[in-house]
PDB file of C-alpha atoms and ligand atoms in Angstrom:
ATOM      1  CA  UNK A1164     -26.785  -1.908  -0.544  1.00 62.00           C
ATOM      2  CA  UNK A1165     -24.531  -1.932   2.413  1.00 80.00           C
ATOM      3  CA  UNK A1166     -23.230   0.577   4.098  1.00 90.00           C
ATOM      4  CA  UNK A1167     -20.246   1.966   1.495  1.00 96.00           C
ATOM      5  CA  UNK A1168     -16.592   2.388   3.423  1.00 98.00           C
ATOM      6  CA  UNK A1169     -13.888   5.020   3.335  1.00 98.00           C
ATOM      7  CA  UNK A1170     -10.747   4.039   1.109  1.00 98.00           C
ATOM      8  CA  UNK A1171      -7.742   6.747   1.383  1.00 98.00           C
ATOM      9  CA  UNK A1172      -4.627   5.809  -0.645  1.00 98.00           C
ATOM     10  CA  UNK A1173      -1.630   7.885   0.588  1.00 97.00           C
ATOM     11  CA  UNK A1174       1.231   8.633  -2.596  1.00 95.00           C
ATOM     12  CA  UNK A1175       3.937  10.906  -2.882  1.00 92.00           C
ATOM     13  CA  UNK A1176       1.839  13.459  -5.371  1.00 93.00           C
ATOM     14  CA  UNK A1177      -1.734  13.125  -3.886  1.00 96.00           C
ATOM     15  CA  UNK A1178      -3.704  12.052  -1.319  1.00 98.00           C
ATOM     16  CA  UNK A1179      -6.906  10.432  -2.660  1.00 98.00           C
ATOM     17  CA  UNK A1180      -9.745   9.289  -1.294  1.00 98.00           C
ATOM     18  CA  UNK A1181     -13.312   7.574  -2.173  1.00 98.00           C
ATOM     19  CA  UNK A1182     -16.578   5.740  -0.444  1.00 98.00           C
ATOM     20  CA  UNK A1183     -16.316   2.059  -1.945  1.00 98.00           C
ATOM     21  CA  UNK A1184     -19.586  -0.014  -2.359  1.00 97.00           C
ATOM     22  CA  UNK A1185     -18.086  -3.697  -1.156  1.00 97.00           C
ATOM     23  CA  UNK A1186     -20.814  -5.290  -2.950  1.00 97.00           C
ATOM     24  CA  UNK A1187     -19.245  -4.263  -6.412  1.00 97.00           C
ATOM     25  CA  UNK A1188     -16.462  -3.419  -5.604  1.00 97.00           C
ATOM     26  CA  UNK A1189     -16.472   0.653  -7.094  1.00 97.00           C
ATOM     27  CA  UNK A1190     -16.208   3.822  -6.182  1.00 97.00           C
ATOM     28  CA  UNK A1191     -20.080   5.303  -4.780  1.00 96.00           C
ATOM     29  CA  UNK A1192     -18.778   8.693  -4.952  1.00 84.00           C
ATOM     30  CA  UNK A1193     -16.442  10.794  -7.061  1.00 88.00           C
ATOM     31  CA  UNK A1194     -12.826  10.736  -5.557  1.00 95.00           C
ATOM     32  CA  UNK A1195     -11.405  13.450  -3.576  1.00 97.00           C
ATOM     33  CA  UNK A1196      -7.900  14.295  -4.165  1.00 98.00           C
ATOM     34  CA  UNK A1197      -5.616  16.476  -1.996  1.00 98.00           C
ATOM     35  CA  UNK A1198      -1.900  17.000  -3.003  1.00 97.00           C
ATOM     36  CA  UNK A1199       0.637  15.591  -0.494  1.00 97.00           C
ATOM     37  CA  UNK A1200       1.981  18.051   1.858  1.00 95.00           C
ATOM     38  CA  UNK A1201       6.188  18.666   1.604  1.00 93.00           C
ATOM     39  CA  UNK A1202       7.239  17.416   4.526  1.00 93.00           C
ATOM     40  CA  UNK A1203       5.210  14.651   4.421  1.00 95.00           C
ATOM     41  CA  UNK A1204       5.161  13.431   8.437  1.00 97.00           C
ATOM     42  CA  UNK A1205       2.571  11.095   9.590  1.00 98.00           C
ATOM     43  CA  UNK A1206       1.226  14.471  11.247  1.00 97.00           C
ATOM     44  CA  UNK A1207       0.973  16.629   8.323  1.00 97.00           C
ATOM     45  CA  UNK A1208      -0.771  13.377   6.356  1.00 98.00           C
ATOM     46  CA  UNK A1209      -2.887  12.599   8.613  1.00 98.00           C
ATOM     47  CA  UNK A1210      -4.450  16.397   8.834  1.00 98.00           C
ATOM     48  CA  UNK A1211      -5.252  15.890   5.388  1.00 98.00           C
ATOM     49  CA  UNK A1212      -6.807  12.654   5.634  1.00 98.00           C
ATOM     50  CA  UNK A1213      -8.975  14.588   8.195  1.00 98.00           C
ATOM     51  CA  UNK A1214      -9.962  16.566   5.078  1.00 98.00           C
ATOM     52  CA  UNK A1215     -10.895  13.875   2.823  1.00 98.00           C
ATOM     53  CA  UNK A1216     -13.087  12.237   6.282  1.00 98.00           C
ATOM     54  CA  UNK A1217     -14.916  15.053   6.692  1.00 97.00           C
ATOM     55  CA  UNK A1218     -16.122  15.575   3.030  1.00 97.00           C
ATOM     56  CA  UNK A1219     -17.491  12.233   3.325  1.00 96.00           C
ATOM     57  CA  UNK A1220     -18.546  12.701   7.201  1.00 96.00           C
ATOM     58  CA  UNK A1221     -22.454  12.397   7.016  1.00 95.00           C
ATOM     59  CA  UNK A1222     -22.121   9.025   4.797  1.00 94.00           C
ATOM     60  CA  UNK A1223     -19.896   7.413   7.230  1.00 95.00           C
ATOM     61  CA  UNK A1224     -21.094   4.407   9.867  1.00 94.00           C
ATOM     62  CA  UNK A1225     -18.891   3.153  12.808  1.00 92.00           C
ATOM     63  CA  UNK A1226     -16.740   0.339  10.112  1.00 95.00           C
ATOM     64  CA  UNK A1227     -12.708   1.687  10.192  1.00 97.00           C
ATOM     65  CA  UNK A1228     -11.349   3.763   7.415  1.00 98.00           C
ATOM     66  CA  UNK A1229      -8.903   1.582   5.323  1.00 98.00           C
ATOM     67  CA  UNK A1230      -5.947   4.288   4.831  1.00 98.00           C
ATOM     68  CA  UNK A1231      -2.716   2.650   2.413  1.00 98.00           C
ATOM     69  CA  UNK A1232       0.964   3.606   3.127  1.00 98.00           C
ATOM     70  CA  UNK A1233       3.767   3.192   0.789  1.00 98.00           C
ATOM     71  CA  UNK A1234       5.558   1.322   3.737  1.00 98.00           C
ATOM     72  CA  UNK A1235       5.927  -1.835   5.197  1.00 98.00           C
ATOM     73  CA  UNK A1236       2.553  -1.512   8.415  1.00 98.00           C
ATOM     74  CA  UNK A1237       2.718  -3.983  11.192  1.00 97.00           C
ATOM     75  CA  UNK A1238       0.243  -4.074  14.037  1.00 96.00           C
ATOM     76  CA  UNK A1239      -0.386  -0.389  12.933  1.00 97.00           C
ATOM     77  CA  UNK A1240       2.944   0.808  12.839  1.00 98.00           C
ATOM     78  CA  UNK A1241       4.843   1.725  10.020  1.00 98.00           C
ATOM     79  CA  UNK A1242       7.834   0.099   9.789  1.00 98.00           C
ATOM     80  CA  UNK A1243       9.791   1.640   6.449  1.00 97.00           C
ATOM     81  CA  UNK A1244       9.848   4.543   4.453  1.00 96.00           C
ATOM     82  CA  UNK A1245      11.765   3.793   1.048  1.00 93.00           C
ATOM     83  CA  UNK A1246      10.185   6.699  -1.091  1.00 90.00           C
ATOM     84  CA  UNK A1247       8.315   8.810   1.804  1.00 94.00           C
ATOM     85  CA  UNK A1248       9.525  10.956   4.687  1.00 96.00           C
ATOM     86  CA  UNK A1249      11.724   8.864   6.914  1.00 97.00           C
ATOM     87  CA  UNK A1250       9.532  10.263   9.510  1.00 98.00           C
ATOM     88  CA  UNK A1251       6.917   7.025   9.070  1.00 98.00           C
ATOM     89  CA  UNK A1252       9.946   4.743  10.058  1.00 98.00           C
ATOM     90  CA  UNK A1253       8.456   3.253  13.805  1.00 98.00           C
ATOM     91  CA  UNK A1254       5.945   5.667  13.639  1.00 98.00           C
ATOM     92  CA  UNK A1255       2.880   4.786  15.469  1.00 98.00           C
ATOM     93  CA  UNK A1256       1.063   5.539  12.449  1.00 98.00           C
ATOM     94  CA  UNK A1257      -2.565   4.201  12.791  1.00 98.00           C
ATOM     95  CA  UNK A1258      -2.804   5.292  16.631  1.00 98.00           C
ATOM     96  CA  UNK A1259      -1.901   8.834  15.134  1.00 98.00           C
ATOM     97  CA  UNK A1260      -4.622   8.977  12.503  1.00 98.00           C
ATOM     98  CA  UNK A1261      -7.095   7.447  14.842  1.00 98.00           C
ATOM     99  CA  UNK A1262      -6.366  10.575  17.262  1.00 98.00           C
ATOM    100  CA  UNK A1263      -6.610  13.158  14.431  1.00 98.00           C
ATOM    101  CA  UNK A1264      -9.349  11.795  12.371  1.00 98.00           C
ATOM    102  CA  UNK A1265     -11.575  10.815  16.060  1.00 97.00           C
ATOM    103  CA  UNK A1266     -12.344   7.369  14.186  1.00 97.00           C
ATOM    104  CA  UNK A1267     -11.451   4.015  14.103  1.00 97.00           C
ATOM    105  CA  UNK A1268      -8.374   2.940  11.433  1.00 98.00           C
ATOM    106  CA  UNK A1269      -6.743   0.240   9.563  1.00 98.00           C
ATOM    107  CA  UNK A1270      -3.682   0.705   8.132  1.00 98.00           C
ATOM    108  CA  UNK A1271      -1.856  -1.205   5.570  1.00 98.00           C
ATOM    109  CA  UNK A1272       0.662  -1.252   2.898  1.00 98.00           C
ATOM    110  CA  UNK A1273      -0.488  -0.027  -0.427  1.00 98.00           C
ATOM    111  CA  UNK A1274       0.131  -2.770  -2.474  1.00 98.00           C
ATOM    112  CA  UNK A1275      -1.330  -5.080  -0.394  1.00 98.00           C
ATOM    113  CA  UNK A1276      -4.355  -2.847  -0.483  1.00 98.00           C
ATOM    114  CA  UNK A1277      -4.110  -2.885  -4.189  1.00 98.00           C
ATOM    115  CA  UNK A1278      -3.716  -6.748  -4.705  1.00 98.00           C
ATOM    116  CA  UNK A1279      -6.570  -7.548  -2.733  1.00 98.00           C
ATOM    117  CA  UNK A1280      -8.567  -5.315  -4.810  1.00 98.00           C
ATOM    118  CA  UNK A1281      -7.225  -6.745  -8.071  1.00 98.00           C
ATOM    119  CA  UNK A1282      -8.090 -10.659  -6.365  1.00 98.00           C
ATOM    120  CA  UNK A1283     -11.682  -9.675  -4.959  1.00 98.00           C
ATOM    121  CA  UNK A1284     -12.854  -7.515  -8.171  1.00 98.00           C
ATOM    122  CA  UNK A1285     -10.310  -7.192 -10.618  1.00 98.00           C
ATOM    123  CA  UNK A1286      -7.784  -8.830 -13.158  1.00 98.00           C
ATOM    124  CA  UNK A1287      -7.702 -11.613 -10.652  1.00 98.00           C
ATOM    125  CA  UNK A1288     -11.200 -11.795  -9.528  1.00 98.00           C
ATOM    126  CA  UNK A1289     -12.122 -15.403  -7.754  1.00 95.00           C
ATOM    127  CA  UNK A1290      -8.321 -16.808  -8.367  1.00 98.00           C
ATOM    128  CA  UNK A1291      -8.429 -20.235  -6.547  1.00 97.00           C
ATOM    129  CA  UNK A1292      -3.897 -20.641  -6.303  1.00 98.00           C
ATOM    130  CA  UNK A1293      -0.984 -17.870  -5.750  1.00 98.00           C
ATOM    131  CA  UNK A1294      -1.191 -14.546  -7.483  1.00 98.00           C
ATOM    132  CA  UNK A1295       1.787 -12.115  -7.037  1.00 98.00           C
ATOM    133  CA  UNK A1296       0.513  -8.690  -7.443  1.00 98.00           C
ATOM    134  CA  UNK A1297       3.227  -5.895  -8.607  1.00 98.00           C
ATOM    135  CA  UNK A1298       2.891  -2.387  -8.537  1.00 98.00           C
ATOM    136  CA  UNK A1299       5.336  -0.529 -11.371  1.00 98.00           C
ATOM    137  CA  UNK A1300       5.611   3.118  -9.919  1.00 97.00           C
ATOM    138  CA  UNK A1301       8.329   5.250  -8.292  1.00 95.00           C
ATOM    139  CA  UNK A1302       8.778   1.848  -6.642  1.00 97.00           C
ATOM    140  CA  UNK A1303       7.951  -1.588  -7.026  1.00 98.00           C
ATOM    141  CA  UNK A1304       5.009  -2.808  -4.770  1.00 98.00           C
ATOM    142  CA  UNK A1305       4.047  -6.473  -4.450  1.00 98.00           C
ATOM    143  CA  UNK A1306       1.156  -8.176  -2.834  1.00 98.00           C
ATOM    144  CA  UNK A1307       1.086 -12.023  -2.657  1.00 98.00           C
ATOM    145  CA  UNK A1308      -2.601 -13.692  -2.125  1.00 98.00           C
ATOM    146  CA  UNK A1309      -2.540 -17.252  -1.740  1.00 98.00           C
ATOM    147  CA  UNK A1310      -6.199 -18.642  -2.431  1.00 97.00           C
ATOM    148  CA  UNK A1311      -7.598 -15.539  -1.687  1.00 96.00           C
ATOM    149  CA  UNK A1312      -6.272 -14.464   1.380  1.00 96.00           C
ATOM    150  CA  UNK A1313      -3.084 -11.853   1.520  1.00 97.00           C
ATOM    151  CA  UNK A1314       0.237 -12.682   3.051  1.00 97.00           C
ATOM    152  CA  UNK A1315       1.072  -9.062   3.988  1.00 98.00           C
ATOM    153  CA  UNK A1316       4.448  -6.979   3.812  1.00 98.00           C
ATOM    154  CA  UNK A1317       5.896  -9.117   0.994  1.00 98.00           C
ATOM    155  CA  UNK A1318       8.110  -6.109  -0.093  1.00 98.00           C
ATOM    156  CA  UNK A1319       9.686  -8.196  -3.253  1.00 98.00           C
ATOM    157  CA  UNK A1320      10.850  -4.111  -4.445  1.00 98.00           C
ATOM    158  CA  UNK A1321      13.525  -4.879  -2.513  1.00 98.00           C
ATOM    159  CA  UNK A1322      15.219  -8.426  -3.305  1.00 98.00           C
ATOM    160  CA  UNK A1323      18.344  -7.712  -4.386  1.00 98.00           C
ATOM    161  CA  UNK A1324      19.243  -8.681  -7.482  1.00 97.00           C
ATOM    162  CA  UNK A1325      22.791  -8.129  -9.495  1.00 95.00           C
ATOM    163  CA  UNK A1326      23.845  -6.893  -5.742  1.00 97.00           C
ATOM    164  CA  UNK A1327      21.514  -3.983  -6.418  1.00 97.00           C
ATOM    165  CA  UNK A1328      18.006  -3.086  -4.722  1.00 98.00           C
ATOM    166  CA  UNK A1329      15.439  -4.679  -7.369  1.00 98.00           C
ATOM    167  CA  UNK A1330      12.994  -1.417  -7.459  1.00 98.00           C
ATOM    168  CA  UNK A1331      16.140   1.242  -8.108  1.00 98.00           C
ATOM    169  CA  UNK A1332      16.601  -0.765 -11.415  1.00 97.00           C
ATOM    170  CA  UNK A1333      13.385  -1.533 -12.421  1.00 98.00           C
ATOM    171  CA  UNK A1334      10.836   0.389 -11.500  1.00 98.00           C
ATOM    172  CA  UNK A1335       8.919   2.709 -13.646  1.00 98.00           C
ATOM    173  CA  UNK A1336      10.546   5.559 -11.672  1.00 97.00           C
ATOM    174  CA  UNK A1337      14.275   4.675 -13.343  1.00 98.00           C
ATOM    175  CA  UNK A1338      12.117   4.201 -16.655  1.00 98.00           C
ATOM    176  CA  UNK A1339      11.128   8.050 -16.372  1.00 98.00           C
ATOM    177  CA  UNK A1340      14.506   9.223 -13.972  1.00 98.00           C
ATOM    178  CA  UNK A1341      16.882   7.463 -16.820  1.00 98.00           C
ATOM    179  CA  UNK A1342      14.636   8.075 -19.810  1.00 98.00           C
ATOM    180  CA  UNK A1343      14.162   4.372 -20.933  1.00 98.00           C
ATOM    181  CA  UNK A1344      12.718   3.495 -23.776  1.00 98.00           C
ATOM    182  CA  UNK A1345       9.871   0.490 -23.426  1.00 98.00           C
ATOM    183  CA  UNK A1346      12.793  -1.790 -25.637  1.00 98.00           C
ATOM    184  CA  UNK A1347      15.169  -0.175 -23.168  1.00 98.00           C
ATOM    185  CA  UNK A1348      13.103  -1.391 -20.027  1.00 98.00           C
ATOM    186  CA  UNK A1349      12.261  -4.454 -20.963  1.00 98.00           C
ATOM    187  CA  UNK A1350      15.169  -6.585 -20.131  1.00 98.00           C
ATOM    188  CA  UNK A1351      15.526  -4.782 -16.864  1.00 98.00           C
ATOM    189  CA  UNK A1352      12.024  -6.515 -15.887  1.00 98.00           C
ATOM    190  CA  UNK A1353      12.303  -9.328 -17.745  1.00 98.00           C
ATOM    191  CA  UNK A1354      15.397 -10.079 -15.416  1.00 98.00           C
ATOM    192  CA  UNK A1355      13.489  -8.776 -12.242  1.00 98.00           C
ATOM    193  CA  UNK A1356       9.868 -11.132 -13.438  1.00 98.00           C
ATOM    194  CA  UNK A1357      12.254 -14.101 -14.032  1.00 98.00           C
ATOM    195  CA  UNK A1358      13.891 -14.213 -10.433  1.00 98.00           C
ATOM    196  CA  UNK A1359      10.780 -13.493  -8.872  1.00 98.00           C
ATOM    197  CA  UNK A1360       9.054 -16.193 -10.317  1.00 98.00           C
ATOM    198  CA  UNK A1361      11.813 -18.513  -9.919  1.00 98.00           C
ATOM    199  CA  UNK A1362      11.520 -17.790  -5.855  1.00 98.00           C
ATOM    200  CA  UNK A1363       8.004 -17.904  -5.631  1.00 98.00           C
ATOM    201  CA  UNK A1364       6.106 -19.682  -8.415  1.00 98.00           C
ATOM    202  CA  UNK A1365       3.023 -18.452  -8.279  1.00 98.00           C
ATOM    203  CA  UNK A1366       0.162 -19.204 -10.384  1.00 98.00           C
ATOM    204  CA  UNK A1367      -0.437 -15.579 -11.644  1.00 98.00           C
ATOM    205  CA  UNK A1368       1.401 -11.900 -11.852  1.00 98.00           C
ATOM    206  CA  UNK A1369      -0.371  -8.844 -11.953  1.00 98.00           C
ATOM    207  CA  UNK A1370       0.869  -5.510 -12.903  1.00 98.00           C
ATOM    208  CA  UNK A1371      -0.738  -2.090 -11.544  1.00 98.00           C
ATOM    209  CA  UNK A1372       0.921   0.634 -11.365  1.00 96.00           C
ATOM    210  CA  UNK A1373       0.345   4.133 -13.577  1.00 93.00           C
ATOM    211  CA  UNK A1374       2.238   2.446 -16.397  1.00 96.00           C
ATOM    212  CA  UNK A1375       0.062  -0.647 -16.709  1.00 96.00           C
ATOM    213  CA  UNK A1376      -2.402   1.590 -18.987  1.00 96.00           C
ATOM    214  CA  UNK A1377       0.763   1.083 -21.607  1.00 98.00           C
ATOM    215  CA  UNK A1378       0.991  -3.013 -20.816  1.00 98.00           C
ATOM    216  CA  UNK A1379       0.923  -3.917 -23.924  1.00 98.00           C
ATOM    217  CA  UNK A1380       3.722  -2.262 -24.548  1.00 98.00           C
ATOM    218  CA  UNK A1381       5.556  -3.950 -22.744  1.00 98.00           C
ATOM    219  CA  UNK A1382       3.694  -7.679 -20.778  1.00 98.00           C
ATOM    220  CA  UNK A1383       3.524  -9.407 -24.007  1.00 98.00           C
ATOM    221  CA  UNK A1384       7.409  -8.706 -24.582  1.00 98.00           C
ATOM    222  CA  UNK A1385       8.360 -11.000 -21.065  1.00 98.00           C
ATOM    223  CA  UNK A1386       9.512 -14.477 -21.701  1.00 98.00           C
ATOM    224  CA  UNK A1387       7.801 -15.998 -18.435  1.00 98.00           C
ATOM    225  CA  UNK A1388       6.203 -19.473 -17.195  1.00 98.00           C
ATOM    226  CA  UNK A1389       3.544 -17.986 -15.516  1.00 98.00           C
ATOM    227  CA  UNK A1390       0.625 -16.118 -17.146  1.00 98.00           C
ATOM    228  CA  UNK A1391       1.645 -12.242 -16.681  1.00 98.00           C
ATOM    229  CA  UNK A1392      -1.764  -9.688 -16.902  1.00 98.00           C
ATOM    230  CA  UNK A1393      -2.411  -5.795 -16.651  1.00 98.00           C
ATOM    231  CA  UNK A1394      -4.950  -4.806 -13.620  1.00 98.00           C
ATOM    232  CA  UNK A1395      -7.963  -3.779 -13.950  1.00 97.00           C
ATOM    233  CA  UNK A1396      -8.531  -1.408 -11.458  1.00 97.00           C
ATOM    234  CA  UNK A1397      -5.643   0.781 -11.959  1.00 89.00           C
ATOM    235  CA  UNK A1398      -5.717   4.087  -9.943  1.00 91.00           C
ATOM    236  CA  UNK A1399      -8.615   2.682  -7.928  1.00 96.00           C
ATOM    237  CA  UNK A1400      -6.968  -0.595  -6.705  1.00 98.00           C
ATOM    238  CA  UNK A1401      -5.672   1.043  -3.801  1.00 98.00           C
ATOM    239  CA  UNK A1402      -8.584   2.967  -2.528  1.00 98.00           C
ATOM    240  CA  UNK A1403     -11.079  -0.293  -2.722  1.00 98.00           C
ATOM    241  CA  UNK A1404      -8.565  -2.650  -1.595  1.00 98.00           C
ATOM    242  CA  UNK A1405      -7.956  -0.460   1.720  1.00 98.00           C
ATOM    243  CA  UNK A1406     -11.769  -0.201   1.971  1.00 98.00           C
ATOM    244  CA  UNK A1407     -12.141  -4.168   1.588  1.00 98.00           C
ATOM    245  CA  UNK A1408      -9.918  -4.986   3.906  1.00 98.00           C
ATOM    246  CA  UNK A1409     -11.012  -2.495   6.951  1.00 98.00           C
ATOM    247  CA  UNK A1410     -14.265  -3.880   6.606  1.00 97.00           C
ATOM    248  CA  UNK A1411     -12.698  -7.354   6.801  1.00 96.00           C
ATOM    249  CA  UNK A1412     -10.888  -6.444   9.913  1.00 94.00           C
ATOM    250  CA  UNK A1413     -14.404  -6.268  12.181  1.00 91.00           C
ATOM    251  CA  UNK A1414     -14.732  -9.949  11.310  1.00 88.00           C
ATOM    252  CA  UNK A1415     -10.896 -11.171  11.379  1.00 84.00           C
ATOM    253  CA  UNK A1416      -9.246  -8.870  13.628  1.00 81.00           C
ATOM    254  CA  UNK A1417      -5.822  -8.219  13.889  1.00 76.00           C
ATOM    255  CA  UNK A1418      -5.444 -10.245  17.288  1.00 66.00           C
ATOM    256  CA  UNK A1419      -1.591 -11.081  17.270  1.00 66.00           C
ATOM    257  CA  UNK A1420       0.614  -9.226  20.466  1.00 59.00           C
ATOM    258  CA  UNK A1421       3.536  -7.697  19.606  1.00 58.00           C
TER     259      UNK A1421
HETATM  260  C1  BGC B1615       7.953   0.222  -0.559  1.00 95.18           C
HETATM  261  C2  BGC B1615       6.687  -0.595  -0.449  1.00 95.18           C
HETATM  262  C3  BGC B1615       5.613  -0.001  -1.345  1.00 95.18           C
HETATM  263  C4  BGC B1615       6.111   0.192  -2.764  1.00 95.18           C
HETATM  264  C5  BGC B1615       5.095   0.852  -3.655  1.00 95.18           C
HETATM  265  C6  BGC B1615       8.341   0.364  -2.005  1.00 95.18           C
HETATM  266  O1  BGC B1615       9.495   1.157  -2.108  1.00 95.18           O
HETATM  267  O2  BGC B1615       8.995  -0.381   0.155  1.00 95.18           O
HETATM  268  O3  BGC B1615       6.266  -0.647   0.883  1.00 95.18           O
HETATM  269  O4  BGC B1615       4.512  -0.875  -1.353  1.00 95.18           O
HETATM  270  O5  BGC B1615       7.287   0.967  -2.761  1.00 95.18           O
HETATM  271  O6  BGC B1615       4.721   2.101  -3.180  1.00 95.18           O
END
């Protein structure tokens, strides 16, 4: 076996992190899960990061710890905060948990993280064309993987459809703020799946997200032209998918200037 690699997954409830074996694409170790401090500043998350490193210290070689943010991350620096601390907006972000945690870091957006997962081991395992990966929490997440290799940033939460922000009408946030019922819900995606795939055809959608464990409660109800799916990985997408891809950054690096 390889050596396994740190995955951290930052939310707005927890902070969660695992040791990923690349080669199958699981969890090695149990997860560790911290809850998300208040105020939740680049700072204060990256001190408990710091935790979750040092529980898995002695297992560690020199490969970066993949760390997901639930904003847009380019070049290391976050560049949005739509459901965290406006703090991470500009924030230097990597070069600050690379300082507290005394180890090298890649950063990325947490869908991303969680698409690649789904496209190297899960629901879309080996897909040859497009697959659009959405994450259905407080948010909407999306992850777009042409032929196996990520476009990052996509950020399709926030087309705007109906002159309204897509992800503050159908998310599974609203579901739970407004106290939708599935048949309640459903047209709210089916309009958001319908303009997405009209923009972007891809071959594939995913859906993650906490609510995908009820999917077919609600997938097989969309009237679509592409074949929709649940993910497999679910909670874990995140945490292997940030662990994939900061062992892939030793052999692509990141080598554009700002
Ligand atoms: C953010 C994205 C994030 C998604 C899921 C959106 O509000 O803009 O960056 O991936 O929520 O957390």
């Amino acid at each position: 076996m390889t050596n396994p690699v740190l995955g951290i997954d930052i939310g707005g409830s927890g902070i969660k992190g695992a040791l990923v074996d690349l080669e199958v694409g699981d969890f090695v170790t149990d997860r560790v899960r911290i809850p998300t401090p208040k105020k939740s500043t680049p700072q204060k998350v990256a001190a408990v990061a710091a935790r979750i490193v040092n529980h898995f210290a002695d297992q560690l070689d020199g490969t970066p710890i993949g760390i997901t943010v639930p904003a847009v991350v380019t070049h290391g620096r976050t560049r949005s905060a739509a459901n965290i601390d406006k703090s991470w907006i500009d924030a230097e972000a990597q070069t600050i948990f690379q300082e507290v945690l005394e180890r090298p870091v890649l950063l990325m957006n947490d869908a991303d993280a969680a698409g690649v997962a789904e496209v190297k081991y899960g629901a879309a395992k080996g897909h040859p064309g497009l697959v659009l990966v959405t994450t259905l929490g407080t948010g909407i997440g999306s992850a777009l993987i042409n032929r196996g290799v990520l476009v990052p940033n996509s950020e399709l939460g926030h087309v705007e459809i109906d002159g309204f922000d897509a992800e503050s009408r159908a998310s599974a946030g609203v579901k739970t703020k407004l106290d939708l019922s599935y048949a309640e819900w459903i047209p709210l995606l089916q309009r958001y799946y319908s303009h997405i795939e009209a923009l972007f055809w891809p071959d594939l959608i995913v859906v993650g997200g906490g609510i995908s464990k009820n999917a077919n409660k609600f997938l097989p109800k969309l009237k679509l032209k592409t074949p929709i799916v649940p993910a497999d990985l679910r909670n874990r997408a995140g945490i292997i998918g940030a662990a994939w891809l900061a062992a892939d950054s030793l052999v692509h690096p990141d080598t554009v200037e700002e």
